[in-house]
Coordinates of C-alpha atoms in Angstrom, one line a residue:
M6 CA 49.2 73.3 41.0
G7 CA 50.3 76.6 42.6
E8 CA 52.6 77.1 45.5
V9 CA 52.3 79.6 48.4
L10 CA 55.6 81.1 49.7
G11 CA 55.9 83.5 52.5
I12 CA 57.9 86.2 54.0
G13 CA 57.1 89.1 56.6
T14 CA 58.3 92.6 56.9
T15 CA 57.5 96.3 57.8
H16 CA 57.2 99.4 55.8
V17 CA 58.7 101.8 58.1
P18 CA 58.3 105.3 56.7
Y19 CA 61.6 106.6 58.0
L20 CA 63.6 104.3 55.5
M21 CA 62.2 106.7 52.8
S22 CA 64.1 109.7 54.5
A23 CA 67.8 110.3 55.0
P24 CA 69.3 108.6 58.1
E25 CA 69.9 112.0 59.9
N26 CA 66.2 112.5 60.0
L27 CA 65.1 109.6 61.9
L28 CA 65.3 111.6 65.2
R29 CA 63.0 114.1 63.7
F30 CA 60.4 111.5 62.9
R31 CA 60.8 110.1 66.3
K32 CA 60.1 113.9 67.6
M33 CA 57.1 114.0 65.5
L34 CA 55.6 110.7 66.7
C35 CA 56.3 111.7 70.3
G36 CA 54.2 114.8 69.7
L37 CA 51.5 112.8 68.1
A38 CA 51.4 110.5 71.2
E39 CA 51.0 113.7 73.4
T40 CA 48.1 115.0 71.1
L41 CA 46.4 111.5 71.3
S42 CA 46.9 110.9 75.0
G43 CA 46.4 114.3 76.3
K44 CA 49.6 114.0 78.4
P45 CA 53.2 115.1 78.2
F46 CA 55.5 112.4 76.6
V47 CA 57.6 110.6 79.3
E48 CA 60.5 108.6 77.9
P49 CA 60.2 104.9 79.2
P50 CA 63.4 103.5 80.8
E51 CA 64.1 101.3 77.6
A52 CA 64.3 104.2 75.3
L53 CA 66.6 106.2 77.5
A54 CA 68.8 103.3 77.6
E55 CA 68.8 102.5 73.9
L56 CA 69.1 106.2 73.0
G57 CA 72.1 106.7 75.4
D58 CA 74.6 109.6 75.3
D59 CA 74.7 109.6 71.2
P60 CA 71.1 109.4 69.8
E61 CA 72.3 110.3 66.6
A62 CA 74.7 107.5 66.3
V63 CA 71.9 105.1 67.5
A64 CA 69.4 106.3 64.9
R65 CA 72.0 105.9 61.8
A66 CA 72.8 102.3 63.3
H67 CA 68.9 101.4 63.3
H68 CA 68.5 102.9 59.9
R69 CA 71.4 100.8 58.6
L70 CA 70.1 97.6 60.4
H71 CA 66.6 97.8 59.0
W72 CA 68.3 98.2 55.4
E73 CA 70.5 94.9 56.0
A74 CA 67.3 93.3 57.1
F75 CA 65.6 94.1 53.9
A76 CA 68.6 93.0 51.7
E77 CA 68.4 89.6 53.6
L78 CA 64.9 89.1 52.7
R79 CA 65.7 90.1 49.1
K80 CA 68.0 87.1 48.9
H81 CA 65.2 84.9 50.0
V82 CA 62.7 86.5 47.3
D83 CA 65.4 85.9 44.8
A84 CA 65.9 82.3 45.6
M85 CA 62.0 81.8 45.7
R86 CA 61.5 83.4 42.2
P87 CA 57.7 83.9 42.6
D88 CA 55.3 84.7 39.9
A89 CA 53.9 87.4 41.9
I90 CA 54.0 89.0 45.4
L91 CA 50.6 89.3 47.1
M92 CA 51.5 92.3 49.3
I93 CA 49.4 92.8 52.4
G94 CA 49.2 96.2 53.8
D95 CA 46.9 98.6 55.4
D96 CA 45.8 102.1 53.7
Q97 CA 45.7 104.7 56.6
A98 CA 43.1 107.0 55.1
Q99 CA 45.0 107.4 51.7
A100 CA 43.1 105.8 48.9
F101 CA 40.3 104.7 51.1
L102 CA 38.3 107.0 53.3
P103 CA 34.5 106.7 54.8
G104 CA 32.9 107.1 51.4
N105 CA 34.4 104.0 50.3
L106 CA 36.0 101.9 53.1
P107 CA 35.9 98.2 52.7
P108 CA 37.3 96.0 55.5
Y109 CA 39.6 94.5 52.8
A110 CA 40.1 95.1 49.0
I111 CA 42.4 93.7 46.5
Y112 CA 43.9 95.5 43.3
V113 CA 43.1 93.5 40.0
G114 CA 44.7 95.9 37.6
S115 CA 47.6 94.9 35.4
E116 CA 49.7 97.9 36.3
V117 CA 49.7 100.4 39.3
D118 CA 51.2 103.7 39.4
A119 CA 53.1 104.9 42.6
T120 CA 54.5 108.4 43.6
P121 CA 55.9 107.3 46.8
F122 CA 58.3 110.1 47.9
H123 CA 55.6 112.7 47.9
M124 CA 56.0 113.1 51.7
T125 CA 59.7 113.1 51.7
R126 CA 60.6 116.6 52.5
M127 CA 62.9 116.8 55.2
P128 CA 66.6 118.3 54.8
G129 CA 68.8 115.9 52.7
D130 CA 65.9 113.6 51.5
A131 CA 66.0 114.6 47.9
E132 CA 69.8 113.8 47.9
Y133 CA 69.1 110.5 49.8
V134 CA 66.3 109.5 47.4
K135 CA 68.3 110.1 44.2
R136 CA 71.4 108.3 45.8
T137 CA 69.3 105.3 46.9
W138 CA 66.8 104.8 44.2
G139 CA 68.4 107.1 41.4
V140 CA 65.2 109.2 40.8
D141 CA 63.9 112.5 41.9
P142 CA 61.4 112.7 44.7
S143 CA 58.6 113.6 42.1
H144 CA 59.2 110.3 40.3
T145 CA 56.1 108.2 39.5
Y146 CA 56.7 104.5 39.0
R147 CA 54.5 102.1 36.8
W148 CA 54.6 98.8 38.3
P149 CA 53.3 95.6 36.7
C150 CA 50.8 93.7 38.5
H151 CA 49.6 90.0 38.2
A152 CA 46.1 90.6 37.0
D153 CA 45.1 87.1 36.5
A154 CA 46.2 85.7 39.8
A155 CA 44.5 88.8 41.5
L156 CA 41.2 87.9 40.0
A157 CA 41.5 84.2 40.8
I158 CA 42.2 85.3 44.1
R159 CA 39.3 87.7 44.3
D160 CA 36.7 85.4 42.7
G161 CA 37.8 82.5 44.8
L162 CA 37.3 84.6 47.9
I163 CA 33.9 85.7 46.9
R164 CA 32.8 82.1 46.1
R165 CA 34.0 81.1 49.6
G166 CA 31.8 83.6 51.3
F167 CA 34.4 86.6 51.7
E168 CA 33.0 89.5 50.2
I169 CA 36.1 91.3 49.2
A170 CA 36.1 94.5 47.3
S171 CA 38.2 95.0 44.2
T172 CA 39.5 98.0 42.2
N173 CA 41.7 98.7 39.2
D174 CA 41.9 102.3 40.0
L175 CA 43.0 103.8 43.3
A176 CA 42.9 107.5 42.2
T177 CA 40.1 109.6 44.1
A178 CA 39.4 113.3 44.5
H179 CA 41.8 113.8 47.2
W180 CA 44.4 111.0 46.6
K181 CA 46.7 111.3 43.5
H182 CA 49.7 109.3 44.5
G183 CA 48.8 105.7 43.2
L184 CA 49.6 102.9 45.4
P185 CA 49.8 103.8 49.2
H186 CA 52.8 103.8 51.3
A187 CA 52.3 100.5 53.1
H188 CA 52.7 98.7 49.8
A189 CA 54.8 101.4 48.1
N190 CA 57.5 101.5 50.6
T191 CA 57.8 97.7 50.9
Q192 CA 58.1 97.5 47.2
L193 CA 61.0 100.1 47.4
F194 CA 62.7 98.5 50.5
L195 CA 62.6 94.9 49.0
R196 CA 64.4 96.6 46.0
N197 CA 61.6 95.5 43.6
E198 CA 61.4 99.0 42.1
D199 CA 62.2 97.5 38.7
G200 CA 59.0 95.6 38.9
R201 CA 60.8 92.1 38.5
Y202 CA 58.3 90.5 40.8
P203 CA 54.7 91.6 39.8
L204 CA 52.5 92.8 42.6
I205 CA 49.0 91.9 43.8
P206 CA 48.2 94.6 46.5
L207 CA 45.9 93.6 49.3
F208 CA 44.3 96.1 51.4
V209 CA 43.2 95.5 55.1
N210 CA 41.6 98.1 57.2
C211 CA 43.7 97.7 60.3
Y212 CA 42.9 100.7 62.1
G213 CA 39.1 100.6 62.0
A214 CA 37.5 103.6 63.7
E215 CA 41.0 104.7 64.8
L216 CA 41.6 105.4 61.2
A217 CA 40.4 109.0 61.8
I218 CA 43.9 109.5 63.3
F219 CA 45.3 109.8 59.6
D220 CA 42.3 111.9 58.4
P221 CA 42.7 115.6 58.7
A222 CA 39.1 116.2 58.2
A223 CA 38.2 113.7 61.2
R224 CA 38.9 115.1 64.5
G225 CA 37.0 115.0 67.7
D226 CA 33.3 115.0 67.2
A227 CA 34.0 114.8 63.4
A228 CA 35.8 111.5 63.9
R229 CA 32.7 110.1 65.2
A230 CA 30.7 111.7 62.4
A231 CA 33.0 110.3 59.7
G232 CA 31.5 106.9 60.4
Y233 CA 34.8 104.8 60.2
P234 CA 33.7 101.2 60.8
A235 CA 35.4 98.7 63.1
A236 CA 38.3 96.5 61.9
P237 CA 37.6 93.2 60.6
T238 CA 38.0 90.3 63.2
S239 CA 41.1 88.5 63.7
R240 CA 39.2 85.2 63.2
R241 CA 37.9 86.5 59.8
L242 CA 41.3 87.7 58.6
Y243 CA 42.9 84.3 59.6
A244 CA 40.3 82.3 57.8
M245 CA 40.6 84.6 54.6
G246 CA 44.4 83.9 54.7
A247 CA 43.7 80.2 54.7
A248 CA 41.2 80.5 51.9
I249 CA 44.0 82.6 50.0
R250 CA 46.3 79.5 50.5
E251 CA 43.6 77.1 48.9
I252 CA 43.0 79.4 46.0
I253 CA 46.8 79.7 45.2
E254 CA 47.4 76.1 45.6
A255 CA 44.5 75.2 43.1
S256 CA 46.0 77.6 40.5
P257 CA 49.0 77.6 38.2
Y258 CA 50.8 80.4 40.2
R259 CA 53.7 80.6 42.6
V260 CA 52.7 83.4 44.9
L261 CA 54.8 84.9 47.7
V262 CA 52.6 86.2 50.5
C263 CA 54.1 89.2 52.2
P264 CA 52.4 90.9 55.1
S265 CA 54.0 94.3 55.9
S266 CA 53.5 96.3 59.0
T267 CA 55.1 97.2 62.3
W268 CA 53.8 95.3 65.2
S269 CA 53.3 97.3 68.4
H270 CA 53.7 101.0 67.9
T271 CA 54.5 103.2 70.9
W272 CA 52.3 106.0 70.1
L273 CA 49.4 103.8 69.5
T274 CA 49.7 101.5 72.7
S275 CA 46.9 103.2 74.8
R276 CA 47.4 100.7 77.7
H277 CA 50.9 102.4 78.3
D278 CA 49.5 106.0 77.6
R279 CA 51.1 105.7 74.1
M280 CA 54.8 106.0 75.6
R281 CA 55.8 102.4 75.4
M282 CA 55.3 99.6 72.8
D283 CA 54.1 96.1 74.1
V284 CA 57.4 94.3 74.0
E285 CA 56.1 91.5 76.0
G286 CA 53.0 90.6 74.1
N287 CA 54.9 91.0 70.9
T288 CA 57.6 88.7 72.1
K289 CA 55.0 86.1 73.0
I290 CA 53.4 86.4 69.3
L291 CA 56.6 86.1 67.8
G292 CA 57.2 82.8 69.7
W293 CA 53.9 81.4 68.3
L294 CA 55.0 82.1 64.7
E295 CA 58.3 80.6 65.3
C296 CA 56.8 77.3 66.6
G297 CA 54.2 77.2 63.8
E298 CA 51.3 78.3 66.0
G299 CA 49.9 81.3 64.1
H300 CA 46.5 80.0 64.6
R301 CA 46.8 81.5 68.1
L302 CA 46.3 85.0 66.4
R303 CA 42.7 84.0 65.7
D304 CA 41.8 84.9 69.2
Y305 CA 44.0 88.0 69.6
D306 CA 41.3 90.8 68.7
S307 CA 39.7 93.9 69.7
P308 CA 39.8 95.7 72.2
E309 CA 43.1 94.2 73.3
I310 CA 44.9 94.5 69.8
E311 CA 44.2 98.2 69.8
A312 CA 45.0 98.8 73.4
N313 CA 48.6 97.0 72.8
G314 CA 49.2 99.3 69.7
D315 CA 49.0 96.3 67.5
H316 CA 46.8 97.6 64.9
E317 CA 48.8 96.7 61.9
L318 CA 49.3 93.2 63.2
R319 CA 46.1 92.4 61.3
N320 CA 48.0 92.1 58.1
W321 CA 50.3 89.5 59.5
I322 CA 47.2 87.6 60.8
V323 CA 46.2 87.2 57.1
G324 CA 49.7 85.9 56.5
A325 CA 49.6 83.6 59.2
G326 CA 46.3 82.0 57.9
A327 CA 47.9 81.5 54.6
M328 CA 50.8 80.0 56.2
G329 CA 49.2 77.6 58.4
S330 CA 51.2 75.5 60.6
R331 CA 54.5 76.5 59.1
K332 CA 57.1 77.9 61.1
L333 CA 58.5 81.4 60.8
E334 CA 62.2 81.7 60.6
V335 CA 62.9 85.2 62.1
T336 CA 65.8 86.6 60.1
W337 CA 65.8 89.7 62.3
H338 CA 63.6 91.6 64.8
R339 CA 64.0 94.4 67.1
A340 CA 61.9 96.3 69.7
S341 CA 63.4 99.8 68.3
W342 CA 62.8 102.6 70.8
V343 CA 64.5 105.1 68.7
S344 CA 62.1 104.3 65.7
T345 CA 59.3 103.6 68.3
G346 CA 58.1 100.1 67.0
F347 CA 58.5 96.4 67.2
R348 CA 60.0 95.3 63.8
V349 CA 59.7 91.7 62.6
F350 CA 61.4 90.2 59.5
G351 CA 61.0 86.6 58.5
V352 CA 60.6 83.8 56.2
W353 CA 58.0 81.1 56.4
H354 CA 59.3 77.5 55.2

């Protein structure tokens, strides 16, 4: 019989970059918030309080704290020693665009390429990448994947009525970087770049129609013409997670289910004019998971989930379905105003 294990984390892009560049990332996101809202960005009081008199020092501290949180999770992964990691992430108009955009898809190849540092271009980034991972920013990884377990999950889902797409090739006419950032970043932050634990990448269209935000070809009227579909429902994603648990438990594999995402993003939270994350709502959700009540997420859906900037929480909803009534031990969490997101790290027991 198989076994389902679980951790949850984030794939924050700024950890791919040198600590001194976090404030540059923040400025870019505040500019994006202005573009999307059509209003000048106004710092919320919580952000002003956190940034204080020395924002650079605060940014470096947050960079370090996130790395420490990943190191703690890696200890749990090593203790579990899974046969594979089912990594659940969103694509953000990288490998998947309107011409081929399933609500969810699974990678079933035996290996996957990734060139994860292609966007790492700020001052000092090349040295940071070499210092942290020992490679040049142009480096391409080839990571092992657990094709047998992936095929079992795919076929088991289809037989249960979940028409999941599958692929063994992520390259398209516009995308040449292999595994997209939600999965590749998490792989690197968990220090699994040696491929010790084979991957099973699972993709969820977390952004739905708002995926046009990340597509340079889709702006204004072009976004509507692009035809981005709505995101899959929370109830459906939770049910798919529960089905994945059944499939793994009936298999011979020990699989670590790992949803990866930031929860509420400041620049996505439209009910606060994209200037403040939904700390109150995310704190409530965190309490549900800690109490083993992840089933409550089935009813957290559009349009509320988008208004609260929680698009990527859909990755965690799949994970919550796979974990059922297990309680989440939160190893670290932070409403990080300097990095404009609600981050959660935890282990399901």
